[in-house]
Short mmCIF file of C-alpha atoms in Angstrom, two decimals:
data_model
loop_
_atom_site.label_atom_id
_atom_site.label_comp_id
_atom_site.label_asym_id
_atom_site.label_seq_id
_atom_site.Cartn_x
_atom_site.Cartn_y
_atom_site.Cartn_z
CA MET A 101 135.15 -60.18 -16.92
CA THR A 102 138.04 -61.93 -15.24
CA SER A 103 140.83 -63.78 -16.97
CA LEU A 104 142.02 -66.11 -14.25
CA PHE A 105 145.12 -67.61 -15.77
CA ASP A 106 147.23 -66.75 -18.78
CA GLU A 107 149.40 -69.82 -18.20
CA PRO A 108 148.24 -73.10 -16.70
CA ALA A 109 148.90 -73.37 -12.99
CA GLU A 110 150.27 -76.58 -11.57
CA PRO A 111 147.96 -78.31 -9.10
CA GLY A 112 149.03 -77.36 -5.62
CA GLY A 113 151.11 -74.47 -6.91
CA GLU A 114 148.44 -71.80 -6.66
CA ALA A 115 149.19 -69.03 -4.19
CA VAL A 116 146.62 -68.85 -1.40
CA ASP A 117 145.56 -65.48 -0.03
CA PRO A 118 145.57 -65.92 3.77
CA GLY A 119 142.94 -63.19 4.03
CA ALA A 120 140.49 -64.94 1.74
CA PRO A 121 137.41 -66.64 3.25
CA LEU A 122 137.97 -70.18 4.47
CA ALA A 123 135.66 -71.57 1.77
CA VAL A 124 137.86 -69.94 -0.89
CA ARG A 125 141.14 -71.05 0.69
CA MET A 126 139.91 -74.64 0.93
CA ARG A 127 138.73 -74.82 -2.67
CA PRO A 128 140.10 -78.08 -4.19
CA ARG A 129 143.04 -77.78 -6.57
CA SER A 130 142.47 -81.06 -8.40
CA LEU A 131 139.61 -83.44 -9.11
CA ASP A 132 141.04 -85.87 -6.56
CA GLU A 133 140.49 -83.26 -3.82
CA VAL A 134 136.83 -82.76 -4.75
CA VAL A 135 134.49 -84.21 -2.10
CA GLY A 136 131.24 -85.82 -3.24
CA GLN A 137 129.88 -86.00 -6.80
CA THR A 138 131.40 -89.45 -7.26
CA HIS A 139 128.88 -90.11 -10.05
CA LEU A 140 130.60 -87.39 -12.11
CA LEU A 141 134.25 -88.05 -11.26
CA GLY A 142 134.87 -91.55 -12.60
CA PRO A 143 137.94 -92.37 -14.71
CA ARG A 144 136.08 -91.87 -18.01
CA SER A 145 133.71 -89.11 -16.95
CA PRO A 146 133.33 -85.97 -19.07
CA LEU A 147 134.91 -83.90 -16.32
CA ARG A 148 137.98 -86.14 -16.23
CA ARG A 149 138.30 -85.97 -19.99
CA LEU A 150 137.96 -82.20 -20.01
CA VAL A 151 140.60 -81.77 -17.32
CA GLU A 152 143.04 -84.58 -18.10
CA ALA A 153 142.66 -85.08 -21.84
CA ASP A 154 141.89 -81.43 -22.60
CA GLU A 155 138.96 -82.47 -24.78
CA PRO A 156 136.86 -79.74 -26.44
CA MET A 157 133.41 -79.90 -24.87
CA SER A 158 130.86 -77.60 -23.27
CA LEU A 159 129.15 -78.35 -19.96
CA VAL A 160 126.15 -77.12 -17.99
CA LEU A 161 126.63 -77.77 -14.27
CA TYR A 162 123.27 -77.92 -12.52
CA GLY A 163 122.76 -78.26 -8.78
CA PRO A 164 121.89 -76.58 -5.46
CA PRO A 165 124.20 -73.95 -3.92
CA GLY A 166 127.38 -75.24 -2.32
CA THR A 167 127.57 -78.50 -4.25
CA GLY A 168 130.77 -77.61 -6.12
CA LYS A 169 129.85 -75.96 -9.41
CA THR A 170 132.31 -73.08 -9.01
CA THR A 171 134.81 -75.47 -7.44
CA LEU A 172 134.80 -77.68 -10.52
CA ALA A 173 135.31 -74.64 -12.73
CA HIS A 174 138.20 -73.61 -10.47
CA VAL A 175 139.79 -77.06 -10.77
CA ILE A 176 139.50 -76.87 -14.55
CA SER A 177 141.09 -73.42 -14.48
CA LEU A 178 144.10 -74.87 -12.68
CA ALA A 179 144.49 -77.98 -14.78
CA THR A 180 143.47 -77.09 -18.31
CA ARG A 181 146.00 -75.92 -20.86
CA ARG A 182 143.52 -73.42 -22.20
CA GLN A 183 142.92 -69.79 -21.41
CA PHE A 184 140.29 -69.59 -18.67
CA VAL A 185 137.84 -66.68 -18.53
CA GLN A 186 135.06 -66.19 -16.01
CA LEU A 187 131.87 -64.14 -16.35
CA SER A 188 129.06 -63.60 -13.89
CA ALA A 189 125.57 -63.35 -15.33
CA LEU A 190 124.82 -60.77 -12.65
CA ASP A 191 127.02 -58.07 -14.20
CA ALA A 192 127.83 -59.23 -17.73
CA GLY A 193 125.84 -58.55 -20.88
CA VAL A 194 126.04 -59.24 -24.61
CA LYS A 195 128.88 -56.71 -24.92
CA GLU A 196 131.04 -58.59 -22.43
CA VAL A 197 130.21 -61.95 -24.02
CA ARG A 198 131.24 -60.68 -27.46
CA ALA A 199 134.47 -59.26 -26.03
CA VAL A 200 135.35 -62.67 -24.61
CA ILE A 201 134.60 -64.38 -27.93
CA SER A 202 136.73 -61.85 -29.84
CA GLY A 203 139.59 -62.44 -27.42
CA ALA A 204 139.15 -66.20 -27.75
CA LYS A 205 139.37 -65.94 -31.55
CA ARG A 206 142.61 -63.95 -31.30
CA GLU A 207 144.04 -66.44 -28.81
CA LEU A 208 143.17 -69.32 -31.12
CA THR A 209 144.52 -67.59 -34.24
CA TYR A 210 147.80 -66.26 -32.88
CA ALA A 211 148.63 -68.59 -30.00
CA GLY A 212 146.83 -71.74 -31.10
CA ARG A 213 145.18 -71.98 -27.68
CA ARG A 214 141.45 -72.40 -27.07
CA THR A 215 139.45 -70.71 -24.32
CA VAL A 216 137.32 -72.11 -21.51
CA LEU A 217 134.52 -69.68 -20.60
CA PHE A 218 132.89 -70.13 -17.19
CA ILE A 219 129.55 -68.36 -16.70
CA ASP A 220 128.13 -68.41 -13.19
CA GLU A 221 124.34 -68.24 -12.74
CA VAL A 222 123.75 -68.62 -16.46
CA HIS A 223 119.99 -68.81 -15.84
CA ARG A 224 120.10 -65.03 -15.25
CA PHE A 225 121.19 -64.49 -18.86
CA SER A 226 118.40 -63.44 -21.19
CA LYS A 227 117.63 -65.44 -24.31
CA THR A 228 119.52 -62.86 -26.39
CA GLN A 229 122.58 -63.14 -24.16
CA GLN A 230 122.52 -66.93 -24.33
CA ASP A 231 122.02 -66.85 -28.11
CA SER A 232 125.16 -64.71 -28.44
CA LEU A 233 127.18 -67.73 -27.27
CA LEU A 234 125.85 -70.19 -29.82
CA SER A 235 128.22 -69.71 -32.75
CA ALA A 236 131.33 -69.66 -30.55
CA VAL A 237 130.25 -72.84 -28.78
CA GLU A 238 129.25 -74.48 -32.09
CA ASP A 239 132.63 -73.64 -33.68
CA ARG A 240 134.47 -74.59 -30.48
CA ILE A 241 136.10 -71.21 -30.24
CA VAL A 242 135.18 -71.47 -26.56
CA SER A 243 134.39 -74.43 -24.36
CA LEU A 244 131.50 -73.25 -22.21
CA ILE A 245 131.11 -74.22 -18.57
CA ALA A 246 127.80 -72.78 -17.38
CA ALA A 247 126.67 -73.08 -13.77
CA THR A 248 123.06 -72.81 -12.64
CA THR A 249 120.95 -73.57 -9.58
CA GLU A 250 117.79 -73.75 -11.70
CA ASN A 251 116.66 -76.56 -13.96
CA PRO A 252 118.55 -75.84 -17.21
CA PHE A 253 115.80 -77.41 -19.30
CA PHE A 254 113.63 -74.48 -18.23
CA SER A 255 116.23 -71.72 -17.87
CA VAL A 256 118.73 -72.36 -20.70
CA VAL A 257 117.80 -72.03 -24.38
CA SER A 258 117.45 -75.31 -26.25
CA PRO A 259 120.13 -74.61 -28.91
CA LEU A 260 122.71 -74.03 -26.18
CA LEU A 261 121.62 -77.15 -24.30
CA SER A 262 121.91 -79.25 -27.45
CA ARG A 263 125.53 -78.17 -27.79
CA SER A 264 126.38 -78.90 -24.15
CA LEU A 265 126.49 -81.83 -21.79
CA VAL A 266 124.25 -81.31 -18.75
CA LEU A 267 125.74 -82.63 -15.50
CA ALA A 268 123.54 -82.69 -12.38
CA LEU A 269 125.38 -82.16 -9.10
CA GLN A 270 123.86 -83.61 -5.94
CA PRO A 271 123.80 -82.08 -2.43
CA LEU A 272 126.71 -83.32 -0.36
CA GLY A 273 125.98 -86.09 2.10
CA ASP A 274 126.65 -85.71 5.82
CA ASP A 275 129.90 -87.68 5.56
CA ASP A 276 131.02 -85.46 2.69
CA VAL A 277 130.44 -82.31 4.78
CA ARG A 278 132.30 -83.87 7.70
CA ALA A 279 135.25 -84.61 5.44
CA VAL A 280 135.30 -80.99 4.24
CA LEU A 281 135.21 -79.68 7.82
CA ARG A 282 137.93 -82.01 9.08
CA ARG A 283 140.20 -81.15 6.17
CA ALA A 284 139.72 -77.43 6.83
CA LEU A 285 140.64 -77.85 10.50
CA THR A 286 144.05 -79.38 9.77
CA ASP A 287 145.05 -78.21 6.28
CA GLU A 288 147.70 -75.46 6.06
CA ARG A 289 145.42 -73.52 3.72
CA GLY A 290 142.67 -73.68 6.32
CA LEU A 291 142.85 -73.41 10.09
CA ALA A 292 146.10 -75.39 10.30
CA GLY A 293 145.25 -76.98 13.64
CA ALA A 294 144.63 -73.67 15.40
CA VAL A 295 141.46 -75.08 16.98
CA THR A 296 139.64 -78.37 17.33
CA LEU A 297 135.94 -79.02 16.90
CA SER A 298 133.79 -80.84 19.47
CA ALA A 299 131.62 -83.71 18.28
CA GLU A 300 128.42 -81.80 19.13
CA ALA A 301 129.61 -78.72 17.26
CA GLU A 302 130.54 -80.82 14.24
CA GLU A 303 127.09 -82.40 14.14
CA HIS A 304 125.51 -78.96 14.39
CA LEU A 305 127.60 -77.72 11.47
CA VAL A 306 126.58 -80.74 9.40
CA ARG A 307 122.92 -80.02 10.15
CA VAL A 308 122.96 -76.31 9.40
CA ALA A 309 124.95 -76.89 6.21
CA GLY A 310 122.16 -78.91 4.60
CA GLY A 311 124.58 -80.39 2.05
CA ASP A 312 126.19 -77.00 1.32
CA ALA A 313 129.97 -77.16 1.84
CA ARG A 314 130.38 -73.40 1.54
CA LYS A 315 127.81 -72.80 4.29
CA ALA A 316 129.57 -75.33 6.55
CA LEU A 317 132.98 -73.72 6.06
CA THR A 318 131.62 -70.21 6.58
CA ALA A 319 130.02 -71.26 9.88
CA LEU A 320 133.20 -73.09 10.94
CA GLU A 321 135.29 -70.00 10.23
CA SER A 322 132.96 -67.87 12.32
CA GLY A 323 133.03 -70.35 15.20
CA ALA A 324 136.82 -70.69 15.06
CA GLY A 325 137.21 -66.92 15.15
CA ALA A 326 134.98 -66.72 18.22
CA ALA A 327 136.93 -69.48 19.96
CA VAL A 328 140.32 -67.88 19.26
CA THR A 329 139.05 -64.50 20.48
CA ALA A 330 137.92 -66.15 23.73
CA GLY A 331 141.29 -67.89 24.10
CA ALA A 332 139.77 -71.36 23.66
CA ALA A 333 141.45 -74.20 21.81
CA GLU A 334 138.17 -75.94 20.96
CA VAL A 335 135.07 -74.80 19.12
CA ASP A 336 132.27 -76.18 21.28
CA LEU A 337 128.53 -76.05 20.66
CA PRO A 338 127.76 -72.90 22.75
CA THR A 339 130.58 -70.99 21.04
CA LEU A 340 129.39 -72.12 17.62
CA GLU A 341 125.76 -71.24 18.37
CA THR A 342 126.78 -67.75 19.45
CA ALA A 343 128.98 -67.28 16.39
CA VAL A 344 126.50 -68.42 13.77
CA ALA A 345 123.36 -67.21 15.60
CA GLN A 346 121.48 -70.43 14.96
CA ALA A 347 120.48 -72.64 17.86
CA ALA A 348 121.22 -76.32 17.60
CA VAL A 349 118.11 -78.39 17.11
CA ARG A 350 118.22 -81.54 19.22
CA TYR A 351 117.53 -83.97 16.43
CA ASP A 352 119.33 -87.14 15.40
CA ARG A 353 118.36 -88.19 11.90
CA GLN A 354 119.49 -91.74 12.59
CA GLY A 355 118.18 -92.09 16.15
CA ASP A 356 115.10 -91.90 18.35
CA MET A 357 114.55 -88.15 17.91
CA HIS A 358 114.19 -88.64 14.16
CA TYR A 359 111.30 -91.03 14.67
CA ASP A 360 109.85 -89.17 17.66
CA VAL A 361 109.52 -85.86 15.80
CA ALA A 362 108.19 -87.57 12.66
CA SER A 363 105.64 -89.41 14.80
CA ALA A 364 104.64 -86.18 16.53
CA LEU A 365 104.13 -84.50 13.14
CA ILE A 366 101.79 -87.22 11.90
CA LYS A 367 99.88 -87.48 15.19
CA SER A 368 99.42 -83.70 15.28
CA ILE A 369 98.00 -83.83 11.75
CA ARG A 370 95.73 -86.72 12.75
CA GLY A 371 94.59 -84.73 15.78
CA SER A 372 93.88 -81.64 13.61
CA ASP A 373 96.34 -79.45 15.56
CA VAL A 374 97.75 -77.43 12.68
CA ASP A 375 99.98 -75.28 14.89
CA ALA A 376 101.70 -78.24 16.53
CA ALA A 377 102.07 -79.91 13.13
CA LEU A 378 103.80 -76.81 11.72
CA HIS A 379 106.12 -76.74 14.74
CA TYR A 380 107.26 -80.31 14.18
CA LEU A 381 107.63 -79.68 10.46
CA ALA A 382 109.84 -76.68 11.27
CA ARG A 383 112.00 -78.79 13.60
CA MET A 384 112.55 -81.34 10.86
CA VAL A 385 113.33 -78.70 8.24
CA VAL A 386 115.74 -76.73 10.44
CA ALA A 387 117.50 -79.95 11.45
CA GLY A 388 118.15 -80.77 7.81
CA GLU A 389 115.80 -83.74 7.55
CA ASP A 390 115.55 -85.21 4.06
CA PRO A 391 112.51 -83.41 2.57
CA ARG A 392 111.66 -86.55 0.60
CA PHE A 393 111.16 -88.41 3.89
CA ILE A 394 108.80 -85.69 5.12
CA ALA A 395 106.88 -85.69 1.83
CA ARG A 396 106.47 -89.48 1.92
CA ARG A 397 105.04 -89.31 5.43
CA LEU A 398 102.54 -86.66 4.35
CA VAL A 399 101.40 -88.74 1.37
CA ILE A 400 100.81 -91.70 3.69
CA SER A 401 98.95 -89.50 6.18
CA ALA A 402 96.64 -88.18 3.46
CA SER A 403 95.30 -91.68 2.79
CA GLU A 404 95.70 -93.21 6.23
CA ASP A 405 94.07 -90.48 8.32
CA ILE A 406 91.95 -88.45 5.89
CA GLY A 407 91.06 -90.69 2.97
CA MET A 408 87.73 -90.02 1.33
CA ALA A 409 86.70 -87.46 3.95
CA ASP A 410 88.71 -85.06 1.76
CA PRO A 411 89.84 -86.74 -1.47
CA THR A 412 91.86 -83.63 -2.42
CA ALA A 413 94.23 -84.10 0.54
CA LEU A 414 96.14 -86.85 -1.25
CA GLN A 415 96.42 -84.65 -4.34
CA THR A 416 97.94 -81.87 -2.25
CA ALA A 417 100.40 -84.21 -0.55
CA VAL A 418 101.54 -85.72 -3.86
CA ALA A 419 101.84 -82.25 -5.39
CA ALA A 420 104.00 -81.16 -2.43
CA ALA A 421 106.28 -84.17 -2.92
CA GLU A 422 106.67 -83.37 -6.61
CA ALA A 423 107.28 -79.69 -5.87
CA VAL A 424 110.05 -80.53 -3.39
CA ALA A 425 111.70 -82.76 -5.99
CA LEU A 426 111.46 -79.94 -8.56
CA ILE A 427 112.65 -76.93 -6.56
CA GLY A 428 114.65 -78.50 -3.71
CA MET A 429 115.38 -76.85 -0.40
CA PRO A 430 115.16 -74.40 1.25
CA GLU A 431 112.18 -73.22 -0.85
CA GLY A 432 110.73 -76.73 -0.68
CA HIS A 433 109.55 -76.07 2.87
CA PHE A 434 106.75 -73.90 1.45
CA PRO A 435 104.88 -76.71 -0.37
CA LEU A 436 105.55 -78.99 2.62
CA ALA A 437 103.90 -76.44 4.90
CA HIS A 438 101.06 -76.07 2.38
CA ALA A 439 100.42 -79.80 2.61
CA VAL A 440 100.69 -79.90 6.41
CA VAL A 441 98.10 -77.11 6.77
CA HIS A 442 95.72 -78.84 4.33
CA LEU A 443 96.05 -82.22 6.01
CA ALA A 444 95.79 -80.92 9.57
CA THR A 445 92.67 -78.86 8.89
CA ALA A 446 90.92 -81.47 6.72
CA PRO A 447 88.10 -83.67 8.06
CA LYS A 448 89.49 -86.99 9.23
CA SER A 449 88.53 -90.56 8.43
CA ASN A 450 90.40 -93.84 8.69
CA ALA A 451 87.63 -95.75 6.89
CA VAL A 452 89.90 -96.44 3.89
CA THR A 453 92.66 -97.67 6.22
CA VAL A 454 90.27 -99.98 8.07
CA ALA A 455 88.74 -101.23 4.81
CA ILE A 456 92.03 -102.31 3.22
CA GLY A 457 93.25 -103.71 6.55
CA GLU A 458 90.21 -105.94 6.98
CA SER A 459 90.22 -107.08 3.36
CA VAL A 460 93.93 -107.99 3.54
CA ALA A 461 93.32 -109.86 6.81
CA ASP A 462 90.52 -111.90 5.22
CA VAL A 463 92.71 -112.79 2.22
CA ARG A 464 95.52 -113.90 4.53
CA ALA A 465 92.99 -115.94 6.54
CA GLY A 466 92.04 -117.84 3.38
CA LEU A 467 88.65 -116.23 2.87
CA GLY A 468 88.35 -116.05 -0.88
CA GLY A 469 87.30 -118.73 -3.24
CA PRO A 470 86.80 -118.79 -7.00
CA VAL A 471 86.00 -115.64 -8.91
CA PRO A 472 82.30 -115.77 -9.97
CA ALA A 473 81.97 -117.25 -13.44
CA GLY A 474 80.35 -114.13 -14.87
CA LEU A 475 83.37 -112.01 -13.93
CA ARG A 476 86.05 -114.27 -15.38
CA ASP A 477 88.00 -113.35 -18.51
CA ALA A 478 86.00 -114.28 -21.58
CA HIS A 479 88.28 -112.95 -24.31
CA TYR A 480 90.32 -116.05 -25.10
CA ALA A 481 89.38 -119.04 -27.24
CA GLY A 482 87.40 -121.63 -25.31
CA ALA A 483 86.33 -119.26 -22.51
CA LYS A 484 82.70 -119.43 -23.49
CA LYS A 485 82.78 -123.24 -23.37
CA LEU A 486 83.84 -122.89 -19.74
CA GLY A 487 80.95 -120.54 -19.05
CA HIS A 488 83.15 -117.53 -18.45
CA GLY A 489 81.28 -114.25 -18.75
CA LYS A 490 78.03 -115.92 -19.71
CA THR A 491 76.03 -114.48 -16.81
CA TYR A 492 77.77 -111.12 -16.76
CA VAL A 493 75.47 -108.07 -17.14
CA TYR A 494 77.07 -104.95 -18.60
CA PRO A 495 76.29 -102.10 -16.12
CA HIS A 496 76.35 -99.35 -18.73
CA ASP A 497 73.29 -100.88 -20.40
CA ALA A 498 71.22 -100.14 -17.27
CA PRO A 499 69.60 -96.71 -16.82
CA GLU A 500 71.43 -96.02 -13.53
CA GLY A 501 74.68 -97.67 -14.63
CA ILE A 502 74.41 -100.36 -11.97
CA VAL A 503 72.71 -103.78 -11.92
CA PRO A 504 72.05 -106.49 -9.31
CA GLN A 505 75.02 -108.78 -9.73
CA GLN A 506 77.43 -110.80 -7.58
CA TYR A 507 80.98 -109.45 -7.64
CA PRO A 508 82.74 -110.97 -4.58
CA PRO A 509 83.47 -114.67 -4.15
CA ASP A 510 80.73 -116.66 -2.41
CA ALA A 511 82.55 -116.61 0.94
CA LEU A 512 82.54 -112.80 1.05
CA VAL A 513 79.02 -111.99 -0.16
CA GLY A 514 77.49 -109.32 2.05
CA ARG A 515 80.75 -108.35 3.79
CA ASP A 516 81.19 -104.56 4.14
CA TYR A 517 84.81 -103.48 4.29
CA TYR A 518 84.41 -99.79 3.59
CA ARG A 519 82.27 -98.06 6.20
CA PRO A 520 82.40 -94.30 5.55
CA THR A 521 82.07 -91.85 8.38
CA SER A 522 79.72 -88.88 8.46
CA ARG A 523 82.66 -86.46 8.30
CA GLY A 524 83.53 -84.33 5.30
CA ALA A 525 82.94 -85.73 1.83
CA GLU A 526 82.33 -89.20 3.29
CA ALA A 527 78.89 -88.14 4.45
CA GLY A 528 77.74 -87.92 0.84
CA ILE A 529 79.67 -91.04 -0.10
CA GLY A 530 77.95 -92.97 2.71
CA ALA A 531 74.49 -92.00 1.49
CA ARG A 532 75.32 -93.07 -2.07
CA LEU A 533 77.03 -96.26 -0.92
CA GLY A 534 73.88 -97.40 0.90
CA LYS A 535 71.90 -97.09 -2.34
CA LEU A 536 74.58 -98.88 -4.35
CA ARG A 537 74.72 -101.84 -1.99
CA ALA A 538 70.92 -102.09 -1.94
CA ILE A 539 70.79 -102.44 -5.72
CA LEU A 540 73.78 -104.79 -5.98
CA ARG A 541 72.42 -107.16 -3.37
CA ARG A 542 68.78 -107.09 -4.46
CA THR A 543 68.76 -110.75 -5.54
CA ARG A 544 70.70 -112.09 -2.61
#
């Protein structure tokens, strides 16, 4: 248990340990210094009210590592007029929680001051440990700020959630990470202009950070140390690569390489080269490509290049997209790889792609005409007088569930859009389709 401040510290007045890691030294001292999370930092946001109006409320901060959960707690510790106490779920139990609550009661009784309790990685608390907080949060003896990287609706008990406001933090954008790096290079708390950063090295840091400010600052500190040791005034790409032991991937998410690698991934899947496909997936993942972009491409590939040859391919691709949205990165690369392997090794068919392409082309060319009278809506008053539905035969009344009947407009009778291949599941579909068309067109 750590009591950070007995008296409120003035923003900017906190002593900075020059030996602390760069990410700690550069931790914002006020909400105005926080980079990113603009959706949570508006003038009337809960965070603003907690910090500036000292309102009694409990929060659950949910988001990936490095998005600012601990930073926001730190800012609150500097600005709030309350006692601030921090616990880590890794080494605290019910005993420590009860000790904090007892101390908070004494502080409220004798000093008239409430307590803010920050619990990092609250998802690691057991149900019993979380339940031990309920009465203190309910009675506002403590204002809880709980941080978690896991979905709180699965990892935090419902009674505690109902007493707290859940705030979702988003990964920092590339421009946000750049702003953090540039501030650290010049700020007196940071590197104070001791070195500069080349454009290539900055882009590499942005890529390897993956929206994690702490990771970016840690890598910058390592690169700066290597440059100073070598007597260099600039952190260039080779120096940075050596320092952080991670080679720069030549990949521009806004340029040609972005589209070239994505194209290579899809063409490798189409060509059934699973090893090449996994290579291109790895390049995109390591470069920090948006996993949602990758997932969208896989969903398209499942229908465009595989289709009914393996109807389960689309299910896998959609499941991978949903899994990435649920668990995020870096673990999200597992379901993406799962989908890539399934799609690359599946039998291929573009029959669905060709079918919808030809049918759209015919519609755009004006080949259509009236819907056959038997198929028109017959549920409204007067429809029968118009002959709607009169000739329609209900297929379920037939033994095989199919009857000779005209479904397309006159201009398209006999046109075959879907022509299944003999690969995979389409072989069976093709055999059945021939029988279906023979029955449907028996009277034509």
